[in-house]
């Protein structure tokens, strides 16, 4: 089996790369599972610093969308396994926004995640194209 190949369970659901949990097959989830493998196998991030579906906070308050649903980053890369286990928003290295292959937007959403966290950078990926961003703090954000 190719290390980038997405695995499925006996019910035909996606087997999560990080937790082995069964996930519903959706275009965006397929993209997310592929990018998790890229982060691990190509960029050498340990699974212990990777997390999926991470809630974003503004101070102590969880950020919600227009409908009142909690806002979650698709993939977060933390500075350390301890930061990942604690979901320490002050120790995030990178945030990844994954979209279905037909999607081309999401930049503003990604920027809001970066500025509500300590992330030094971000990636946007739809399975076909990737865009990379980095936070520049000096002279201003």
Short mmCIF file of N, CA, C and O in Angstrom, two decimals:
data_model
loop_
_atom_site.label_atom_id
_atom_site.label_comp_id
_atom_site.label_asym_id
_atom_site.label_seq_id
_atom_site.Cartn_x
_atom_site.Cartn_y
_atom_site.Cartn_z
N UNK A 1 0.85 -1.19 0.00
CA UNK A 1 0.00 0.00 0.00
C UNK A 1 0.88 1.25 0.00
O UNK A 1 1.84 1.35 0.75
N UNK A 2 0.55 2.18 -0.86
CA UNK A 2 1.24 3.47 -0.94
C UNK A 2 1.00 4.24 0.35
O UNK A 2 -0.13 4.31 0.85
N UNK A 3 2.06 4.85 0.91
CA UNK A 3 1.91 5.57 2.18
C UNK A 3 0.98 6.77 2.09
O UNK A 3 0.49 7.25 3.10
N UNK A 4 0.70 7.27 0.87
CA UNK A 4 -0.21 8.40 0.71
C UNK A 4 -1.64 7.96 0.43
O UNK A 4 -2.54 8.78 0.36
N UNK A 5 -1.84 6.67 0.29
CA UNK A 5 -3.17 6.14 -0.01
C UNK A 5 -4.06 6.19 1.24
O UNK A 5 -3.65 5.79 2.33
N UNK A 6 -5.26 6.67 1.06
CA UNK A 6 -6.21 6.78 2.16
C UNK A 6 -6.80 5.41 2.44
O UNK A 6 -7.18 4.68 1.52
N UNK A 7 -6.86 5.05 3.71
CA UNK A 7 -7.40 3.75 4.10
C UNK A 7 -8.87 3.88 4.46
O UNK A 7 -9.32 4.91 4.95
N UNK A 8 -9.59 2.78 4.24
CA UNK A 8 -11.02 2.71 4.55
C UNK A 8 -11.27 1.54 5.48
O UNK A 8 -10.57 0.53 5.43
N UNK A 9 -12.29 1.67 6.33
CA UNK A 9 -12.65 0.57 7.22
C UNK A 9 -13.61 -0.38 6.50
O UNK A 9 -13.95 -0.18 5.33
N UNK A 10 -14.05 -1.41 7.20
CA UNK A 10 -14.92 -2.42 6.60
C UNK A 10 -16.29 -1.88 6.19
O UNK A 10 -16.99 -2.47 5.37
N UNK A 11 -16.68 -0.71 6.73
CA UNK A 11 -17.96 -0.09 6.37
C UNK A 11 -17.81 0.92 5.22
O UNK A 11 -18.77 1.60 4.87
N UNK A 12 -16.59 1.05 4.69
CA UNK A 12 -16.36 1.99 3.60
C UNK A 12 -16.11 3.41 4.04
O UNK A 12 -16.06 4.33 3.22
N UNK A 13 -15.95 3.62 5.35
CA UNK A 13 -15.65 4.95 5.87
C UNK A 13 -14.13 5.16 5.88
O UNK A 13 -13.37 4.21 5.90
N UNK A 14 -13.75 6.43 5.88
CA UNK A 14 -12.33 6.77 5.93
C UNK A 14 -11.77 6.41 7.30
O UNK A 14 -12.37 6.71 8.33
N UNK A 15 -10.59 5.81 7.31
CA UNK A 15 -9.89 5.52 8.55
C UNK A 15 -8.94 6.69 8.80
O UNK A 15 -8.00 6.90 8.06
N UNK A 16 -9.23 7.49 9.83
CA UNK A 16 -8.46 8.70 10.11
C UNK A 16 -6.98 8.36 10.30
O UNK A 16 -6.62 7.45 11.04
N UNK A 17 -6.13 9.12 9.62
CA UNK A 17 -4.68 8.91 9.65
C UNK A 17 -4.10 9.09 11.05
O UNK A 17 -3.15 8.42 11.42
N UNK A 18 -4.69 9.98 11.84
CA UNK A 18 -4.14 10.26 13.17
C UNK A 18 -4.70 9.37 14.26
O UNK A 18 -3.99 8.98 15.18
N UNK A 19 -5.99 9.05 14.19
CA UNK A 19 -6.63 8.35 15.31
C UNK A 19 -7.24 7.00 14.97
O UNK A 19 -7.68 6.29 15.86
N UNK A 20 -7.28 6.65 13.70
CA UNK A 20 -7.94 5.43 13.22
C UNK A 20 -9.46 5.48 13.37
O UNK A 20 -10.13 4.48 13.15
N UNK A 21 -10.02 6.62 13.75
CA UNK A 21 -11.47 6.75 13.86
C UNK A 21 -12.10 6.65 12.48
O UNK A 21 -11.46 6.98 11.47
N UNK A 22 -13.33 6.20 12.43
CA UNK A 22 -14.07 6.11 11.18
C UNK A 22 -14.70 7.46 10.87
O UNK A 22 -15.39 8.04 11.71
N UNK A 23 -14.48 7.95 9.66
CA UNK A 23 -14.98 9.26 9.25
C UNK A 23 -15.82 9.12 7.99
O UNK A 23 -15.53 8.30 7.12
N UNK A 24 -16.84 9.94 7.88
CA UNK A 24 -17.70 9.95 6.71
C UNK A 24 -16.89 10.38 5.49
O UNK A 24 -16.09 11.31 5.56
N UNK A 25 -17.11 9.71 4.38
CA UNK A 25 -16.41 10.05 3.14
C UNK A 25 -17.03 11.31 2.54
O UNK A 25 -18.20 11.33 2.16
N UNK A 26 -16.23 12.37 2.53
CA UNK A 26 -16.62 13.65 1.93
C UNK A 26 -15.41 14.17 1.17
O UNK A 26 -14.27 13.89 1.56
N UNK A 27 -15.61 14.95 0.10
CA UNK A 27 -14.47 15.46 -0.67
C UNK A 27 -13.45 16.20 0.19
O UNK A 27 -12.24 15.99 0.06
N UNK A 28 -13.92 17.07 1.09
CA UNK A 28 -12.99 17.83 1.94
C UNK A 28 -12.22 16.91 2.88
O UNK A 28 -11.04 17.13 3.14
N UNK A 29 -12.85 15.88 3.39
CA UNK A 29 -12.16 14.95 4.30
C UNK A 29 -11.08 14.17 3.56
O UNK A 29 -10.01 13.90 4.10
N UNK A 30 -11.35 13.80 2.31
CA UNK A 30 -10.34 13.11 1.51
C UNK A 30 -9.11 14.00 1.31
O UNK A 30 -7.98 13.54 1.43
N UNK A 31 -9.35 15.29 1.05
CA UNK A 31 -8.25 16.25 0.89
C UNK A 31 -7.48 16.38 2.21
O UNK A 31 -6.25 16.36 2.23
N UNK A 32 -8.20 16.49 3.32
CA UNK A 32 -7.55 16.63 4.63
C UNK A 32 -6.68 15.41 4.94
O UNK A 32 -5.56 15.54 5.39
N UNK A 33 -7.21 14.22 4.71
CA UNK A 33 -6.46 13.00 5.00
C UNK A 33 -5.20 12.91 4.12
O UNK A 33 -4.15 12.48 4.58
N UNK A 34 -5.31 13.37 2.88
CA UNK A 34 -4.13 13.38 2.00
C UNK A 34 -3.08 14.37 2.52
O UNK A 34 -1.89 14.05 2.58
N UNK A 35 -3.52 15.56 2.95
CA UNK A 35 -2.55 16.56 3.42
C UNK A 35 -1.92 16.16 4.75
O UNK A 35 -0.75 16.47 5.00
N UNK A 36 -2.64 15.46 5.59
CA UNK A 36 -2.03 14.93 6.83
C UNK A 36 -0.85 14.03 6.48
O UNK A 36 0.19 14.08 7.13
N UNK A 37 -1.00 13.22 5.46
CA UNK A 37 0.07 12.34 5.02
C UNK A 37 1.25 13.13 4.45
O UNK A 37 2.40 12.80 4.68
N UNK A 38 0.95 14.20 3.72
CA UNK A 38 2.01 15.06 3.20
C UNK A 38 2.81 15.66 4.36
O UNK A 38 4.04 15.65 4.36
N UNK A 39 2.10 16.19 5.36
CA UNK A 39 2.78 16.77 6.52
C UNK A 39 3.67 15.75 7.22
O UNK A 39 4.78 16.07 7.65
N UNK A 40 3.19 14.54 7.34
CA UNK A 40 3.93 13.50 8.05
C UNK A 40 5.08 12.93 7.20
O UNK A 40 6.23 12.90 7.65
N UNK A 41 4.78 12.48 6.01
CA UNK A 41 5.78 11.78 5.20
C UNK A 41 6.73 12.70 4.44
O UNK A 41 7.91 12.40 4.32
N UNK A 42 6.24 13.83 3.94
CA UNK A 42 7.11 14.73 3.18
C UNK A 42 7.80 15.76 4.06
O UNK A 42 8.97 16.03 3.90
N UNK A 43 7.03 16.34 5.00
CA UNK A 43 7.60 17.40 5.83
C UNK A 43 8.09 16.90 7.18
O UNK A 43 8.60 17.68 7.98
N UNK A 44 7.94 15.60 7.42
CA UNK A 44 8.49 14.93 8.60
C UNK A 44 7.93 15.39 9.94
O UNK A 44 8.61 15.33 10.96
N UNK A 45 6.69 15.86 9.95
CA UNK A 45 6.04 16.17 11.22
C UNK A 45 5.56 14.88 11.86
O UNK A 45 4.93 14.06 11.20
N UNK A 46 5.85 14.72 13.12
CA UNK A 46 5.37 13.56 13.86
C UNK A 46 3.85 13.65 14.01
O UNK A 46 3.30 14.74 14.15
N UNK A 47 3.21 12.50 14.00
CA UNK A 47 1.76 12.48 14.22
C UNK A 47 1.41 13.11 15.57
O UNK A 47 0.32 13.63 15.74
N UNK A 48 2.34 13.08 16.51
CA UNK A 48 2.07 13.59 17.85
C UNK A 48 1.96 15.12 17.92
O UNK A 48 1.56 15.66 18.95
N UNK A 49 2.30 15.82 16.84
CA UNK A 49 2.15 17.28 16.82
C UNK A 49 1.05 17.73 15.85
O UNK A 49 0.83 18.92 15.66
N UNK A 50 0.36 16.77 15.26
CA UNK A 50 -0.70 17.06 14.29
C UNK A 50 -2.07 16.85 14.92
O UNK A 50 -2.27 15.90 15.68
N UNK A 51 -3.01 17.72 14.61
CA UNK A 51 -4.38 17.57 15.09
C UNK A 51 -5.33 18.02 13.99
O UNK A 51 -5.01 18.89 13.18
N UNK A 52 -6.51 17.41 13.98
CA UNK A 52 -7.54 17.80 13.00
C UNK A 52 -8.76 18.34 13.73
O UNK A 52 -9.00 17.97 14.88
N UNK A 53 -9.48 19.23 13.06
CA UNK A 53 -10.71 19.80 13.61
C UNK A 53 -10.46 20.47 14.98
O UNK A 53 -11.04 20.08 15.99
N UNK A 54 -9.60 21.47 14.99
CA UNK A 54 -9.22 22.15 16.23
C UNK A 54 -10.02 23.44 16.38
O UNK A 54 -10.03 24.28 15.48
N UNK A 55 -10.67 23.59 17.52
CA UNK A 55 -11.46 24.80 17.81
C UNK A 55 -10.53 26.01 17.88
O UNK A 55 -9.42 25.94 18.40
N UNK A 56 -11.01 27.14 17.35
CA UNK A 56 -10.26 28.39 17.36
C UNK A 56 -10.90 29.31 18.40
O UNK A 56 -12.13 29.44 18.46
N UNK A 57 -10.06 29.95 19.19
CA UNK A 57 -10.54 30.85 20.25
C UNK A 57 -10.03 32.26 20.03
O UNK A 57 -8.95 32.47 19.49
N UNK A 58 -10.84 33.22 20.46
CA UNK A 58 -10.43 34.62 20.54
C UNK A 58 -10.42 34.92 22.03
O UNK A 58 -11.48 35.06 22.65
N UNK A 59 -9.23 34.96 22.60
CA UNK A 59 -9.13 35.03 24.06
C UNK A 59 -9.64 33.72 24.64
O UNK A 59 -9.23 32.65 24.24
N UNK A 60 -10.60 33.80 25.54
CA UNK A 60 -11.19 32.59 26.13
C UNK A 60 -12.47 32.14 25.43
O UNK A 60 -13.03 31.11 25.75
N UNK A 61 -12.92 32.95 24.50
CA UNK A 61 -14.19 32.67 23.83
C UNK A 61 -13.96 31.94 22.51
O UNK A 61 -13.17 32.38 21.68
N UNK A 62 -14.69 30.84 22.33
CA UNK A 62 -14.57 30.09 21.08
C UNK A 62 -15.20 30.89 19.95
O UNK A 62 -16.29 31.45 20.09
N UNK A 63 -14.50 30.97 18.83
CA UNK A 63 -14.98 31.69 17.66
C UNK A 63 -16.10 30.87 17.02
O UNK A 63 -16.01 29.66 16.90
N UNK A 64 -17.18 31.56 16.64
CA UNK A 64 -18.31 30.89 15.97
C UNK A 64 -18.58 31.58 14.64
O UNK A 64 -18.26 32.76 14.46
N UNK A 65 -19.19 30.84 13.72
CA UNK A 65 -19.53 31.41 12.42
C UNK A 65 -20.86 32.16 12.50
O UNK A 65 -21.46 32.28 13.58
N UNK A 66 -21.34 32.61 11.37
CA UNK A 66 -22.58 33.41 11.32
C UNK A 66 -23.79 32.65 11.84
O UNK A 66 -24.73 33.23 12.34
N UNK A 67 -23.75 31.33 11.71
CA UNK A 67 -24.87 30.50 12.19
C UNK A 67 -24.71 30.07 13.64
O UNK A 67 -25.54 29.35 14.18
N UNK A 68 -23.61 30.50 14.26
CA UNK A 68 -23.36 30.15 15.66
C UNK A 68 -22.63 28.83 15.86
O UNK A 68 -22.47 28.37 16.98
N UNK A 69 -22.14 28.23 14.77
CA UNK A 69 -21.39 26.97 14.87
C UNK A 69 -19.93 27.24 15.23
O UNK A 69 -19.35 28.21 14.74
N UNK A 70 -19.33 26.40 16.05
CA UNK A 70 -17.92 26.58 16.40
C UNK A 70 -17.02 26.54 15.17
O UNK A 70 -17.24 25.73 14.26
N UNK A 71 -16.05 27.43 15.12
CA UNK A 71 -15.09 27.49 14.03
C UNK A 71 -13.94 26.55 14.37
O UNK A 71 -13.40 26.59 15.48
N UNK A 72 -13.57 25.71 13.42
CA UNK A 72 -12.51 24.74 13.65
C UNK A 72 -11.53 24.76 12.48
O UNK A 72 -11.94 24.76 11.33
N UNK A 73 -10.25 24.74 12.81
CA UNK A 73 -9.20 24.63 11.80
C UNK A 73 -9.13 23.18 11.35
O UNK A 73 -9.22 22.27 12.17
N UNK A 74 -8.96 22.97 10.06
CA UNK A 74 -8.92 21.61 9.54
C UNK A 74 -7.73 20.82 10.08
O UNK A 74 -7.88 19.70 10.54
N UNK A 75 -6.54 21.42 9.99
CA UNK A 75 -5.34 20.76 10.51
C UNK A 75 -4.51 21.81 11.24
O UNK A 75 -4.35 22.94 10.76
N UNK A 76 -3.97 21.43 12.40
CA UNK A 76 -3.07 22.30 13.14
C UNK A 76 -1.78 21.52 13.42
O UNK A 76 -1.83 20.35 13.78
N UNK A 77 -0.66 22.21 13.21
CA UNK A 77 0.65 21.66 13.56
C UNK A 77 1.14 22.43 14.77
O UNK A 77 1.28 23.65 14.73
N UNK A 78 1.36 21.72 15.86
CA UNK A 78 1.81 22.33 17.12
C UNK A 78 3.32 22.28 17.25
O UNK A 78 3.99 21.48 16.59
N UNK A 79 3.85 23.09 18.16
CA UNK A 79 5.29 23.13 18.43
C UNK A 79 5.82 21.85 19.05
O UNK A 79 6.98 21.51 18.87
N UNK A 80 4.96 21.15 19.81
CA UNK A 80 5.42 19.96 20.54
C UNK A 80 4.24 19.01 20.78
O UNK A 80 3.09 19.44 20.71
N UNK A 81 4.54 17.77 21.12
CA UNK A 81 3.47 16.84 21.48
C UNK A 81 2.66 17.32 22.69
O UNK A 81 1.44 17.16 22.72
N UNK A 82 3.33 17.93 23.66
CA UNK A 82 2.63 18.43 24.85
C UNK A 82 1.65 19.55 24.47
O UNK A 82 0.52 19.59 24.95
N UNK A 83 2.08 20.46 23.58
CA UNK A 83 1.20 21.54 23.13
C UNK A 83 0.01 20.96 22.37
O UNK A 83 -1.12 21.43 22.52
N UNK A 84 0.25 19.92 21.59
CA UNK A 84 -0.84 19.28 20.84
C UNK A 84 -1.83 18.63 21.79
O UNK A 84 -3.04 18.81 21.65
N UNK A 85 -1.33 17.91 22.76
CA UNK A 85 -2.21 17.23 23.72
C UNK A 85 -3.07 18.23 24.49
O UNK A 85 -4.23 17.97 24.77
N UNK A 86 -2.49 19.40 24.80
CA UNK A 86 -3.21 20.43 25.55
C UNK A 86 -4.02 21.36 24.65
O UNK A 86 -4.74 22.23 25.14
N UNK A 87 -3.87 21.19 23.33
CA UNK A 87 -4.50 22.08 22.34
C UNK A 87 -4.16 23.54 22.68
O UNK A 87 -5.02 24.42 22.70
N UNK A 88 -2.86 23.78 22.93
CA UNK A 88 -2.36 25.09 23.32
C UNK A 88 -2.31 26.03 22.12
O UNK A 88 -1.42 25.93 21.27
N UNK A 89 -3.26 26.93 22.04
CA UNK A 89 -3.38 27.83 20.91
C UNK A 89 -2.20 28.80 20.83
O UNK A 89 -1.94 29.37 19.78
N UNK A 90 -1.46 28.96 21.91
CA UNK A 90 -0.28 29.82 21.91
C UNK A 90 0.96 29.12 21.38
O UNK A 90 2.02 29.73 21.29
N UNK A 91 0.84 27.85 21.03
CA UNK A 91 2.00 27.09 20.55
C UNK A 91 1.70 26.37 19.24
O UNK A 91 2.04 25.22 19.04
N UNK A 92 1.07 27.11 18.35
CA UNK A 92 0.75 26.58 17.02
C UNK A 92 1.79 27.06 16.02
O UNK A 92 2.11 28.25 15.97
N UNK A 93 2.32 26.15 15.24
CA UNK A 93 3.28 26.49 14.19
C UNK A 93 2.59 26.82 12.88
O UNK A 93 2.95 27.77 12.21
N UNK A 94 1.61 25.99 12.52
CA UNK A 94 1.02 26.08 11.19
C UNK A 94 -0.45 25.68 11.24
O UNK A 94 -0.81 24.75 11.97
N UNK A 95 -1.27 26.37 10.45
CA UNK A 95 -2.68 26.01 10.31
C UNK A 95 -2.93 25.70 8.83
O UNK A 95 -2.46 26.43 7.95
N UNK A 96 -3.65 24.62 8.59
CA UNK A 96 -3.96 24.21 7.23
C UNK A 96 -5.47 24.22 7.03
O UNK A 96 -6.20 23.64 7.83
N UNK A 97 -5.90 24.89 5.98
CA UNK A 97 -7.30 24.89 5.59
C UNK A 97 -7.45 24.00 4.37
O UNK A 97 -6.78 24.23 3.35
N UNK A 98 -8.28 22.99 4.47
CA UNK A 98 -8.51 22.07 3.36
C UNK A 98 -9.89 22.33 2.77
O UNK A 98 -10.84 22.56 3.49
N UNK A 99 -9.95 22.26 1.46
CA UNK A 99 -11.21 22.48 0.75
C UNK A 99 -11.42 21.34 -0.23
O UNK A 99 -10.47 20.67 -0.64
N UNK A 100 -12.66 21.14 -0.62
CA UNK A 100 -12.98 20.16 -1.65
C UNK A 100 -12.25 20.56 -2.94
O UNK A 100 -11.98 21.75 -3.16
N UNK A 101 -11.94 19.60 -3.81
CA UNK A 101 -11.21 19.91 -5.04
C UNK A 101 -11.83 20.98 -5.93
O UNK A 101 -11.11 21.66 -6.66
N UNK A 102 -13.12 21.19 -5.85
CA UNK A 102 -13.77 22.19 -6.68
C UNK A 102 -13.73 23.59 -6.07
O UNK A 102 -14.06 24.57 -6.73
N UNK A 103 -13.32 23.70 -4.81
CA UNK A 103 -13.30 25.00 -4.11
C UNK A 103 -12.03 25.78 -4.43
O UNK A 103 -10.95 25.19 -4.58
N UNK A 104 -12.16 27.10 -4.48
CA UNK A 104 -11.00 27.95 -4.76
C UNK A 104 -10.87 29.10 -3.76
O UNK A 104 -9.95 29.90 -3.86
N UNK A 105 -11.81 29.22 -2.82
CA UNK A 105 -11.74 30.31 -1.85
C UNK A 105 -11.42 29.79 -0.45
O UNK A 105 -11.22 28.61 -0.27
N UNK A 106 -11.38 30.67 0.51
CA UNK A 106 -11.09 30.30 1.88
C UNK A 106 -9.94 31.08 2.48
O UNK A 106 -9.56 30.86 3.62
N UNK A 107 -9.38 32.03 1.70
CA UNK A 107 -8.25 32.82 2.19
C UNK A 107 -8.61 33.60 3.44
O UNK A 107 -7.89 33.56 4.44
N UNK A 108 -9.72 34.32 3.44
CA UNK A 108 -10.10 35.14 4.60
C UNK A 108 -10.33 34.27 5.83
O UNK A 108 -9.97 34.67 6.95
N UNK A 109 -10.92 33.12 5.63
CA UNK A 109 -11.14 32.18 6.73
C UNK A 109 -9.80 31.77 7.33
O UNK A 109 -9.61 31.79 8.55
N UNK A 110 -8.85 31.43 6.49
CA UNK A 110 -7.53 31.00 6.94
C UNK A 110 -6.80 32.12 7.68
O UNK A 110 -6.21 31.91 8.74
N UNK A 111 -6.86 33.33 7.15
CA UNK A 111 -6.20 34.47 7.79
C UNK A 111 -6.78 34.72 9.18
O UNK A 111 -6.03 34.98 10.13
N UNK A 112 -8.09 34.58 9.33
CA UNK A 112 -8.69 34.78 10.65
C UNK A 112 -8.19 33.75 11.65
O UNK A 112 -7.98 34.07 12.82
N UNK A 113 -7.95 32.53 11.21
CA UNK A 113 -7.41 31.49 12.09
C UNK A 113 -5.99 31.86 12.54
O UNK A 113 -5.64 31.72 13.71
N UNK A 114 -5.19 32.32 11.60
CA UNK A 114 -3.80 32.68 11.91
C UNK A 114 -3.75 33.81 12.93
O UNK A 114 -3.02 33.75 13.91
N UNK A 115 -4.57 34.84 12.73
CA UNK A 115 -4.50 36.00 13.61
C UNK A 115 -5.18 35.78 14.96
O UNK A 115 -4.99 36.57 15.87
N UNK A 116 -5.91 34.72 15.11
CA UNK A 116 -6.48 34.37 16.41
C UNK A 116 -5.61 33.36 17.16
O UNK A 116 -5.96 32.93 18.25
N UNK A 117 -4.49 32.98 16.57
CA UNK A 117 -3.59 32.01 17.18
C UNK A 117 -2.15 32.51 17.09
O UNK A 117 -1.90 33.61 16.60
N UNK A 118 -1.24 31.67 17.50
CA UNK A 118 0.18 32.00 17.42
C UNK A 118 0.81 31.50 16.14
O UNK A 118 2.03 31.57 15.98
N UNK A 119 0.02 30.98 15.21
CA UNK A 119 0.56 30.35 14.00
C UNK A 119 1.53 31.27 13.27
O UNK A 119 1.26 32.45 13.06
N UNK A 120 2.66 30.69 12.89
CA UNK A 120 3.66 31.43 12.12
C UNK A 120 3.37 31.39 10.63
O UNK A 120 3.95 32.14 9.86
N UNK A 121 2.49 30.48 10.25
CA UNK A 121 2.18 30.36 8.84
C UNK A 121 0.92 29.55 8.62
O UNK A 121 0.30 29.07 9.57
N UNK A 122 0.58 29.42 7.34
CA UNK A 122 -0.63 28.70 6.99
C UNK A 122 -0.48 28.10 5.61
O UNK A 122 0.32 28.55 4.80
N UNK A 123 -1.30 27.09 5.37
CA UNK A 123 -1.37 26.48 4.04
C UNK A 123 -2.83 26.31 3.69
O UNK A 123 -3.67 26.06 4.56
N UNK A 124 -3.13 26.46 2.43
CA UNK A 124 -4.47 26.24 1.89
C UNK A 124 -4.31 25.16 0.83
O UNK A 124 -3.42 25.23 -0.02
N UNK A 125 -5.17 24.13 0.87
CA UNK A 125 -5.00 22.99 -0.04
C UNK A 125 -6.36 22.45 -0.44
O UNK A 125 -7.22 22.24 0.41
N UNK A 126 -6.56 22.23 -1.74
CA UNK A 126 -7.80 21.65 -2.21
C UNK A 126 -7.59 20.32 -2.94
O UNK A 126 -8.47 19.84 -3.63
N UNK A 127 -6.41 19.75 -2.77
CA UNK A 127 -6.10 18.48 -3.43
C UNK A 127 -5.47 18.67 -4.79
O UNK A 127 -4.78 17.78 -5.28
N UNK A 128 -5.69 19.82 -5.40
CA UNK A 128 -5.11 20.12 -6.71
C UNK A 128 -4.04 21.19 -6.63
O UNK A 128 -3.05 21.14 -7.35
N UNK A 129 -4.26 22.16 -5.78
CA UNK A 129 -3.35 23.29 -5.65
C UNK A 129 -3.13 23.60 -4.18
O UNK A 129 -4.02 23.39 -3.36
N UNK A 130 -1.94 24.09 -3.89
CA UNK A 130 -1.61 24.51 -2.52
C UNK A 130 -1.12 25.95 -2.56
O UNK A 130 -0.46 26.36 -3.50
N UNK A 131 -1.48 26.68 -1.52
CA UNK A 131 -0.99 28.05 -1.35
C UNK A 131 -0.42 28.13 0.06
O UNK A 131 -1.01 27.60 1.00
N UNK A 132 0.71 28.83 0.18
CA UNK A 132 1.39 28.92 1.47
C UNK A 132 1.54 30.37 1.88
O UNK A 132 1.78 31.24 1.06
N UNK A 133 1.38 30.62 3.17
CA UNK A 133 1.44 31.96 3.72
C UNK A 133 2.28 31.93 4.99
O UNK A 133 2.31 30.94 5.70
N UNK A 134 2.95 33.05 5.27
CA UNK A 134 3.67 33.14 6.53
C UNK A 134 3.36 34.47 7.18
O UNK A 134 3.13 35.47 6.51
N UNK A 135 3.36 34.44 8.49
CA UNK A 135 3.07 35.65 9.26
C UNK A 135 4.35 36.48 9.35
O UNK A 135 5.41 35.96 9.69
N UNK A 136 4.21 37.75 9.02
CA UNK A 136 5.32 38.67 9.16
C UNK A 136 4.94 39.64 10.27
O UNK A 136 3.95 40.36 10.15
N UNK A 137 5.68 39.64 11.35
CA UNK A 137 5.33 40.43 12.51
C UNK A 137 5.97 41.81 12.55
O UNK A 137 5.49 42.68 13.26
N UNK A 138 7.04 42.01 11.83
CA UNK A 138 7.70 43.31 11.86
C UNK A 138 7.69 43.93 10.47
O UNK A 138 7.99 43.25 9.52
N UNK A 139 7.33 45.17 10.31
CA UNK A 139 7.03 46.14 11.35
C UNK A 139 5.63 45.98 11.93
O UNK A 139 5.37 46.42 13.04
N UNK A 140 4.70 45.40 11.19
CA UNK A 140 3.35 45.17 11.72
C UNK A 140 2.85 43.84 11.21
O UNK A 140 3.44 43.23 10.33
N UNK A 141 1.72 43.40 11.75
CA UNK A 141 1.13 42.13 11.28
C UNK A 141 0.62 42.28 9.87
O UNK A 141 0.34 41.34 9.21
#
